[in-house]
Structures are given as structure tokens and as C-alpha cells.
JSON list of C-alpha atoms in Angstrom, two decimals:
[
{"chain": "Z", "resi": 3, "resn": "MET", "atom": "CA", "xyz": [130.90, 110.68, 126.72]},
{"chain": "Z", "resi": 4, "resn": "ASN", "atom": "CA", "xyz": [130.46, 106.96, 126.76]},
{"chain": "Z", "resi": 5, "resn": "GLU", "atom": "CA", "xyz": [126.82, 107.29, 125.54]},
{"chain": "Z", "resi": 6, "resn": "MET", "atom": "CA", "xyz": [128.04, 109.01, 122.52]},
{"chain": "Z", "resi": 7, "resn": "LYS", "atom": "CA", "xyz": [130.68, 106.40, 121.82]},
{"chain": "Z", "resi": 8, "resn": "ASN", "atom": "CA", "xyz": [128.04, 103.71, 122.19]},
{"chain": "Z", "resi": 9, "resn": "TYR", "atom": "CA", "xyz": [125.73, 105.71, 119.94]},
{"chain": "Z", "resi": 10, "resn": "ASP", "atom": "CA", "xyz": [128.37, 105.98, 117.17]},
{"chain": "Z", "resi": 11, "resn": "LEU", "atom": "CA", "xyz": [129.23, 102.26, 117.52]},
{"chain": "Z", "resi": 12, "resn": "GLY", "atom": "CA", "xyz": [125.54, 101.18, 117.38]},
{"chain": "Z", "resi": 13, "resn": "ALA", "atom": "CA", "xyz": [124.86, 103.42, 114.42]},
{"chain": "Z", "resi": 14, "resn": "ASN", "atom": "CA", "xyz": [127.94, 102.28, 112.53]},
{"chain": "Z", "resi": 15, "resn": "LEU", "atom": "CA", "xyz": [126.91, 98.67, 113.09]},
{"chain": "Z", "resi": 16, "resn": "PHE", "atom": "CA", "xyz": [123.47, 99.35, 111.81]},
{"chain": "Z", "resi": 17, "resn": "TYR", "atom": "CA", "xyz": [124.49, 101.39, 108.86]},
{"chain": "Z", "resi": 18, "resn": "LYS", "atom": "CA", "xyz": [127.05, 98.54, 107.86]},
{"chain": "Z", "resi": 19, "resn": "THR", "atom": "CA", "xyz": [123.94, 96.23, 107.19]},
{"chain": "Z", "resi": 20, "resn": "GLN", "atom": "CA", "xyz": [122.26, 98.88, 104.86]},
{"chain": "Z", "resi": 21, "resn": "LYS", "atom": "CA", "xyz": [123.00, 99.68, 101.32]},
{"chain": "Z", "resi": 22, "resn": "ILE", "atom": "CA", "xyz": [123.76, 103.39, 102.05]},
{"chain": "Z", "resi": 23, "resn": "VAL", "atom": "CA", "xyz": [126.72, 105.60, 102.18]},
{"chain": "Z", "resi": 24, "resn": "ASN", "atom": "CA", "xyz": [127.82, 106.87, 105.47]},
{"chain": "Z", "resi": 25, "resn": "LEU", "atom": "CA", "xyz": [127.95, 110.65, 105.80]},
{"chain": "Z", "resi": 26, "resn": "PRO", "atom": "CA", "xyz": [129.95, 112.61, 108.39]},
{"chain": "Z", "resi": 27, "resn": "LEU", "atom": "CA", "xyz": [128.10, 113.58, 111.51]},
{"chain": "Z", "resi": 28, "resn": "LEU", "atom": "CA", "xyz": [126.81, 117.09, 111.16]},
{"chain": "Z", "resi": 29, "resn": "SER", "atom": "CA", "xyz": [124.64, 117.51, 114.24]},
{"chain": "Z", "resi": 30, "resn": "TRP", "atom": "CA", "xyz": [124.23, 115.63, 117.52]},
{"chain": "Z", "resi": 31, "resn": "ASP", "atom": "CA", "xyz": [120.82, 113.74, 118.09]},
{"chain": "Z", "resi": 32, "resn": "LEU", "atom": "CA", "xyz": [120.76, 114.46, 121.85]},
{"chain": "Z", "resi": 33, "resn": "PHE", "atom": "CA", "xyz": [117.49, 112.63, 122.43]},
{"chain": "Z", "resi": 34, "resn": "ALA", "atom": "CA", "xyz": [118.48, 109.63, 120.55]},
{"chain": "Z", "resi": 35, "resn": "SER", "atom": "CA", "xyz": [115.09, 109.14, 119.09]},
{"chain": "Z", "resi": 36, "resn": "HIS", "atom": "CA", "xyz": [116.31, 108.41, 115.66]},
{"chain": "Z", "resi": 37, "resn": "PHE", "atom": "CA", "xyz": [118.94, 106.08, 117.07]},
{"chain": "Z", "resi": 38, "resn": "ASP", "atom": "CA", "xyz": [116.26, 104.18, 119.07]},
{"chain": "Z", "resi": 39, "resn": "THR", "atom": "CA", "xyz": [114.22, 103.84, 115.81]},
{"chain": "Z", "resi": 40, "resn": "LEU", "atom": "CA", "xyz": [117.23, 102.47, 113.89]},
{"chain": "Z", "resi": 41, "resn": "CYS", "atom": "CA", "xyz": [118.03, 100.08, 116.63]},
{"chain": "Z", "resi": 42, "resn": "LYS", "atom": "CA", "xyz": [114.37, 98.85, 116.57]},
{"chain": "Z", "resi": 43, "resn": "SER", "atom": "CA", "xyz": [114.46, 98.50, 112.74]},
{"chain": "Z", "resi": 44, "resn": "HIS", "atom": "CA", "xyz": [117.76, 96.60, 112.85]},
{"chain": "Z", "resi": 45, "resn": "SER", "atom": "CA", "xyz": [116.17, 94.25, 115.49]},
{"chain": "Z", "resi": 46, "resn": "ASP", "atom": "CA", "xyz": [113.06, 93.76, 113.22]},
{"chain": "Z", "resi": 47, "resn": "ILE", "atom": "CA", "xyz": [115.35, 93.19, 110.16]},
{"chain": "Z", "resi": 48, "resn": "THR", "atom": "CA", "xyz": [117.30, 90.66, 112.04]},
{"chain": "Z", "resi": 49, "resn": "ALA", "atom": "CA", "xyz": [114.17, 88.89, 113.21]},
{"chain": "Z", "resi": 50, "resn": "LEU", "atom": "CA", "xyz": [112.52, 88.92, 109.87]},
{"chain": "Z", "resi": 51, "resn": "SER", "atom": "CA", "xyz": [115.64, 87.45, 108.11]},
{"chain": "Z", "resi": 52, "resn": "ALA", "atom": "CA", "xyz": [115.71, 84.70, 110.78]},
{"chain": "Z", "resi": 53, "resn": "ILE", "atom": "CA", "xyz": [112.15, 83.75, 109.99]},
{"chain": "Z", "resi": 54, "resn": "ALA", "atom": "CA", "xyz": [112.93, 83.92, 106.28]},
{"chain": "Z", "resi": 55, "resn": "THR", "atom": "CA", "xyz": [116.14, 81.54, 107.00]},
{"chain": "Z", "resi": 56, "resn": "ASN", "atom": "CA", "xyz": [114.40, 79.18, 109.33]},
{"chain": "Z", "resi": 57, "resn": "ASN", "atom": "CA", "xyz": [111.39, 78.64, 106.93]},
{"chain": "Z", "resi": 58, "resn": "LYS", "atom": "CA", "xyz": [113.62, 78.50, 103.92]},
{"chain": "Z", "resi": 59, "resn": "TRP", "atom": "CA", "xyz": [111.84, 81.32, 101.99]},
{"chain": "Z", "resi": 60, "resn": "ASN", "atom": "CA", "xyz": [112.00, 81.32, 98.32]},
{"chain": "Z", "resi": 61, "resn": "TYR", "atom": "CA", "xyz": [111.58, 85.06, 98.34]},
{"chain": "Z", "resi": 62, "resn": "LYS", "atom": "CA", "xyz": [113.83, 88.07, 97.89]},
{"chain": "Z", "resi": 63, "resn": "SER", "atom": "CA", "xyz": [113.44, 90.11, 101.07]},
{"chain": "Z", "resi": 64, "resn": "MET", "atom": "CA", "xyz": [113.14, 93.78, 100.82]},
{"chain": "Z", "resi": 65, "resn": "PHE", "atom": "CA", "xyz": [112.91, 94.41, 104.60]},
{"chain": "Z", "resi": 66, "resn": "THR", "atom": "CA", "xyz": [115.10, 97.34, 104.64]},
{"chain": "Z", "resi": 67, "resn": "GLU", "atom": "CA", "xyz": [113.48, 99.21, 101.94]},
{"chain": "Z", "resi": 68, "resn": "GLU", "atom": "CA", "xyz": [109.97, 98.69, 103.17]},
{"chain": "Z", "resi": 69, "resn": "LEU", "atom": "CA", "xyz": [110.71, 99.25, 106.88]},
{"chain": "Z", "resi": 70, "resn": "VAL", "atom": "CA", "xyz": [113.42, 101.93, 106.99]},
{"chain": "Z", "resi": 71, "resn": "LYS", "atom": "CA", "xyz": [113.01, 103.67, 103.62]},
{"chain": "Z", "resi": 72, "resn": "LYS", "atom": "CA", "xyz": [109.25, 103.41, 103.14]},
{"chain": "Z", "resi": 73, "resn": "GLU", "atom": "CA", "xyz": [108.32, 103.16, 106.81]},
{"chain": "Z", "resi": 74, "resn": "HIS", "atom": "CA", "xyz": [105.87, 100.30, 106.25]},
{"chain": "Z", "resi": 75, "resn": "VAL", "atom": "CA", "xyz": [104.65, 98.17, 109.00]},
{"chain": "Z", "resi": 76, "resn": "ILE", "atom": "CA", "xyz": [105.63, 94.64, 108.21]},
{"chain": "Z", "resi": 77, "resn": "LEU", "atom": "CA", "xyz": [103.46, 91.68, 109.32]},
{"chain": "Z", "resi": 78, "resn": "VAL", "atom": "CA", "xyz": [104.29, 88.27, 109.03]},
{"chain": "Z", "resi": 79, "resn": "THR", "atom": "CA", "xyz": [101.91, 85.21, 109.57]},
{"chain": "Z", "resi": 80, "resn": "ASP", "atom": "CA", "xyz": [102.17, 81.52, 109.44]},
{"chain": "Z", "resi": 81, "resn": "ALA", "atom": "CA", "xyz": [100.34, 79.44, 106.74]},
{"chain": "Z", "resi": 82, "resn": "GLN", "atom": "CA", "xyz": [97.18, 79.62, 109.29]},
{"chain": "Z", "resi": 83, "resn": "LEU", "atom": "CA", "xyz": [97.32, 83.47, 109.35]},
{"chain": "Z", "resi": 84, "resn": "ARG", "atom": "CA", "xyz": [98.49, 83.58, 113.04]},
{"chain": "Z", "resi": 85, "resn": "ILE", "atom": "CA", "xyz": [100.73, 86.48, 113.26]},
{"chain": "Z", "resi": 86, "resn": "VAL", "atom": "CA", "xyz": [104.47, 85.53, 114.00]},
{"chain": "Z", "resi": 87, "resn": "HIS", "atom": "CA", "xyz": [105.99, 88.81, 113.67]},
{"chain": "Z", "resi": 88, "resn": "ALA", "atom": "CA", "xyz": [104.98, 92.53, 113.69]},
{"chain": "Z", "resi": 89, "resn": "THR", "atom": "CA", "xyz": [107.51, 95.37, 113.32]},
{"chain": "Z", "resi": 90, "resn": "HIS", "atom": "CA", "xyz": [107.85, 97.87, 116.12]},
{"chain": "Z", "resi": 91, "resn": "ASN", "atom": "CA", "xyz": [106.22, 100.83, 114.08]},
{"chain": "Z", "resi": 92, "resn": "MET", "atom": "CA", "xyz": [102.95, 99.00, 114.17]},
{"chain": "Z", "resi": 93, "resn": "TYR", "atom": "CA", "xyz": [102.34, 100.65, 117.63]},
{"chain": "Z", "resi": 94, "resn": "LYS", "atom": "CA", "xyz": [102.52, 104.14, 115.93]},
{"chain": "Z", "resi": 95, "resn": "MET", "atom": "CA", "xyz": [99.89, 103.14, 113.45]},
{"chain": "Z", "resi": 96, "resn": "ASN", "atom": "CA", "xyz": [97.30, 101.36, 115.65]},
{"chain": "Z", "resi": 97, "resn": "GLY", "atom": "CA", "xyz": [98.45, 101.33, 119.23]},
{"chain": "Z", "resi": 98, "resn": "TYR", "atom": "CA", "xyz": [99.19, 97.50, 119.53]},
{"chain": "Z", "resi": 99, "resn": "THR", "atom": "CA", "xyz": [102.77, 96.53, 120.58]},
{"chain": "Z", "resi": 100, "resn": "SER", "atom": "CA", "xyz": [104.29, 93.40, 118.61]},
{"chain": "Z", "resi": 101, "resn": "LYS", "atom": "CA", "xyz": [103.88, 91.13, 121.65]},
{"chain": "Z", "resi": 102, "resn": "GLU", "atom": "CA", "xyz": [100.11, 91.96, 121.89]},
{"chain": "Z", "resi": 103, "resn": "VAL", "atom": "CA", "xyz": [99.43, 90.76, 118.41]},
{"chain": "Z", "resi": 104, "resn": "MET", "atom": "CA", "xyz": [101.49, 87.69, 118.35]},
{"chain": "Z", "resi": 105, "resn": "GLY", "atom": "CA", "xyz": [99.54, 84.44, 117.75]},
{"chain": "Z", "resi": 106, "resn": "ASN", "atom": "CA", "xyz": [96.28, 86.46, 116.80]},
{"chain": "Z", "resi": 107, "resn": "LYS", "atom": "CA", "xyz": [94.99, 86.69, 113.33]},
{"chain": "Z", "resi": 108, "resn": "PRO", "atom": "CA", "xyz": [94.90, 89.98, 111.49]},
{"chain": "Z", "resi": 109, "resn": "LYS", "atom": "CA", "xyz": [91.10, 89.99, 111.74]},
{"chain": "Z", "resi": 110, "resn": "MET", "atom": "CA", "xyz": [91.72, 91.31, 115.13]},
{"chain": "Z", "resi": 111, "resn": "PHE", "atom": "CA", "xyz": [92.09, 94.75, 113.55]},
{"chain": "Z", "resi": 112, "resn": "GLN", "atom": "CA", "xyz": [88.69, 94.55, 111.72]},
{"chain": "Z", "resi": 113, "resn": "GLY", "atom": "CA", "xyz": [85.29, 95.29, 112.82]},
{"chain": "Z", "resi": 114, "resn": "GLU", "atom": "CA", "xyz": [81.70, 96.61, 111.79]},
{"chain": "Z", "resi": 115, "resn": "ALA", "atom": "CA", "xyz": [83.06, 99.37, 109.71]},
{"chain": "Z", "resi": 116, "resn": "THR", "atom": "CA", "xyz": [85.54, 96.83, 107.73]},
{"chain": "Z", "resi": 117, "resn": "CYS", "atom": "CA", "xyz": [84.00, 96.52, 104.23]},
{"chain": "Z", "resi": 118, "resn": "GLN", "atom": "CA", "xyz": [82.93, 92.93, 103.81]},
{"chain": "Z", "resi": 119, "resn": "GLU", "atom": "CA", "xyz": [83.48, 92.91, 100.00]},
{"chain": "Z", "resi": 120, "resn": "GLN", "atom": "CA", "xyz": [87.18, 93.72, 100.49]},
{"chain": "Z", "resi": 121, "resn": "LEU", "atom": "CA", "xyz": [87.48, 91.01, 103.14]},
{"chain": "Z", "resi": 122, "resn": "ARG", "atom": "CA", "xyz": [86.05, 88.66, 100.58]},
{"chain": "Z", "resi": 123, "resn": "HIS", "atom": "CA", "xyz": [88.63, 89.58, 98.13]},
{"chain": "Z", "resi": 124, "resn": "VAL", "atom": "CA", "xyz": [91.34, 89.12, 100.69]},
{"chain": "Z", "resi": 125, "resn": "SER", "atom": "CA", "xyz": [89.88, 85.78, 101.80]},
{"chain": "Z", "resi": 126, "resn": "LYS", "atom": "CA", "xyz": [89.76, 84.57, 98.03]},
{"chain": "Z", "resi": 127, "resn": "ALA", "atom": "CA", "xyz": [93.31, 85.73, 97.48]},
{"chain": "Z", "resi": 128, "resn": "VAL", "atom": "CA", "xyz": [94.66, 83.85, 100.62]},
{"chain": "Z", "resi": 129, "resn": "LYS", "atom": "CA", "xyz": [92.73, 80.69, 99.78]},
{"chain": "Z", "resi": 130, "resn": "ASN", "atom": "CA", "xyz": [94.26, 80.72, 96.12]},
{"chain": "Z", "resi": 131, "resn": "GLU", "atom": "CA", "xyz": [97.57, 81.58, 97.63]},
{"chain": "Z", "resi": 132, "resn": "MET", "atom": "CA", "xyz": [97.69, 84.78, 95.43]},
{"chain": "Z", "resi": 133, "resn": "PRO", "atom": "CA", "xyz": [99.02, 88.23, 96.42]},
{"chain": "Z", "resi": 134, "resn": "PHE", "atom": "CA", "xyz": [96.68, 91.10, 97.07]},
{"chain": "Z", "resi": 135, "resn": "GLU", "atom": "CA", "xyz": [96.39, 94.82, 97.68]},
{"chain": "Z", "resi": 136, "resn": "VAL", "atom": "CA", "xyz": [93.57, 96.51, 99.42]},
{"chain": "Z", "resi": 137, "resn": "THR", "atom": "CA", "xyz": [92.74, 99.40, 101.62]},
{"chain": "Z", "resi": 138, "resn": "LEU", "atom": "CA", "xyz": [90.63, 98.28, 104.77]},
{"chain": "Z", "resi": 139, "resn": "MET", "atom": "CA", "xyz": [89.06, 100.23, 107.58]},
{"chain": "Z", "resi": 140, "resn": "ASN", "atom": "CA", "xyz": [90.63, 98.99, 110.61]},
{"chain": "Z", "resi": 141, "resn": "TYR", "atom": "CA", "xyz": [90.46, 99.62, 114.45]},
{"chain": "Z", "resi": 142, "resn": "ARG", "atom": "CA", "xyz": [93.14, 100.89, 116.65]},
{"chain": "Z", "resi": 143, "resn": "LYS", "atom": "CA", "xyz": [93.57, 99.40, 120.18]},
{"chain": "Z", "resi": 144, "resn": "ASP", "atom": "CA", "xyz": [91.50, 102.42, 121.47]},
{"chain": "Z", "resi": 145, "resn": "GLY", "atom": "CA", "xyz": [88.63, 101.57, 119.13]},
{"chain": "Z", "resi": 146, "resn": "SER", "atom": "CA", "xyz": [89.13, 104.44, 116.81]},
{"chain": "Z", "resi": 147, "resn": "LEU", "atom": "CA", "xyz": [89.12, 103.92, 112.99]},
{"chain": "Z", "resi": 148, "resn": "TYR", "atom": "CA", "xyz": [91.98, 104.34, 110.47]},
{"chain": "Z", "resi": 149, "resn": "LYS", "atom": "CA", "xyz": [92.17, 103.39, 106.73]},
{"chain": "Z", "resi": 150, "resn": "CYS", "atom": "CA", "xyz": [95.09, 100.81, 106.23]},
{"chain": "Z", "resi": 151, "resn": "TRP", "atom": "CA", "xyz": [96.71, 100.16, 102.96]},
{"chain": "Z", "resi": 152, "resn": "ILE", "atom": "CA", "xyz": [97.80, 96.49, 102.83]},
{"chain": "Z", "resi": 153, "resn": "LYS", "atom": "CA", "xyz": [99.92, 94.87, 100.14]},
{"chain": "Z", "resi": 154, "resn": "ALA", "atom": "CA", "xyz": [100.43, 91.17, 101.03]},
{"chain": "Z", "resi": 155, "resn": "GLU", "atom": "CA", "xyz": [101.69, 88.02, 99.38]},
{"chain": "Z", "resi": 156, "resn": "PRO", "atom": "CA", "xyz": [102.16, 84.32, 100.19]},
{"chain": "Z", "resi": 157, "resn": "ILE", "atom": "CA", "xyz": [105.65, 83.14, 100.94]},
{"chain": "Z", "resi": 158, "resn": "PHE", "atom": "CA", "xyz": [106.65, 79.73, 99.72]},
{"chain": "Z", "resi": 159, "resn": "ASN", "atom": "CA", "xyz": [109.69, 77.72, 100.85]},
{"chain": "Z", "resi": 160, "resn": "THR", "atom": "CA", "xyz": [112.39, 76.32, 98.38]},
{"chain": "Z", "resi": 161, "resn": "LYS", "atom": "CA", "xyz": [110.02, 73.17, 98.05]},
{"chain": "Z", "resi": 162, "resn": "GLY", "atom": "CA", "xyz": [107.06, 75.23, 96.96]},
{"chain": "Z", "resi": 163, "resn": "LYS", "atom": "CA", "xyz": [105.10, 74.77, 100.01]},
{"chain": "Z", "resi": 164, "resn": "ILE", "atom": "CA", "xyz": [103.47, 77.99, 101.51]},
{"chain": "Z", "resi": 165, "resn": "VAL", "atom": "CA", "xyz": [105.08, 78.78, 104.90]},
{"chain": "Z", "resi": 166, "resn": "ASN", "atom": "CA", "xyz": [104.16, 82.28, 105.58]},
{"chain": "Z", "resi": 167, "resn": "PHE", "atom": "CA", "xyz": [102.15, 85.35, 104.40]},
{"chain": "Z", "resi": 168, "resn": "ILE", "atom": "CA", "xyz": [103.81, 88.76, 104.48]},
{"chain": "Z", "resi": 169, "resn": "ALA", "atom": "CA", "xyz": [102.07, 92.08, 104.38]},
{"chain": "Z", "resi": 170, "resn": "TYR", "atom": "CA", "xyz": [103.36, 95.67, 103.94]},
{"chain": "Z", "resi": 171, "resn": "GLU", "atom": "CA", "xyz": [101.11, 98.17, 105.58]},
{"chain": "Z", "resi": 172, "resn": "ARG", "atom": "CA", "xyz": [100.71, 101.81, 106.17]},
{"chain": "Z", "resi": 173, "resn": "GLU", "atom": "CA", "xyz": [97.97, 104.20, 107.38]},
{"chain": "Z", "resi": 174, "resn": "VAL", "atom": "CA", "xyz": [96.42, 106.23, 104.59]},
{"chain": "Z", "resi": 175, "resn": "ALA", "atom": "CA", "xyz": [94.19, 109.23, 104.59]}
]
């Protein structure tokens, strides 16, 4: 019974941070897989908010919308394109855990089948500190291919200096 009490308390805590209306419990999630996803999403949103605060982002965050509602993977790099945060759901998309990609550059997901023209487009946008949207052929941890839609943009601090890049990603057919 204690597990259900903790589940209710945890779910209530998470939902209070969301802009949604709580509904009465109509069924029991006995395996708690949805609860686990909610907890990981909450943890990611907390970490992303901390990065935004610490780097004094001049950016309106849409983390909940992108992560919870749209189920996008969120990847944040520093200004030198080293990954500083990857959301938990990246594992489902490409087999890498967040810890495995930290400190690496997003090029780690690319290879021979990745379109060089698209990479030049991305490189030019990054160099010019501009947003971009592309679909790239990427590689999973096991070496298999997947198409990855990426919408990314530079993040500036309140003084106008670029501090991070943020990318919203999902696998597409």
C-alpha cells in the first residue's frame, strides 16, 4: 500500500509542475511504467531548467511541451557543440544513454550514410548562429540506421552571447 501512496504523491508533485488539469484516477498502472516515464521527464525538465538558469538563457523554454506532449528527444550542447544534456528518451530512439553521450559532439550519431549536403547546411547554420531544421540519416549504438528529424537553434544569454545550442529530435519514417 505504501507503494501506491508514493506513486500518488510523486504523480501529484509532477502534475503540479505541468499546465494540465488533474483527473480522478480511473485505473491502476500496476507496472508503473508510465509513472517511471513521468519521473524521468520531470528529472529532465528540472535539469534543463537548471542549465537555462545557470547560463542565463534569453530563451522561453518549452521543455514540457516538447518532452512530455510531443515526446521529442531534447539535446543541449555547449557553445563548442559538446553535449551537456540529453533527455532520457534518447535511449529509445538510438540506444545511447544520456551518460554515454555527455561530452561528445552530435557527430557521434553520423556516419557514411549521413548526407554531406545536409551536414554542410547544419554547419553553416551553427557557424552563423542561426536555427536550422533537417532530417539526417543517423546511426544507433548498434550500428543500424534511422532517420532523425532535428530542429535546433542557438541559445543566447541575457547579454547576447551564445552559450548553448538546443535540439528537438525524433525518429521519422
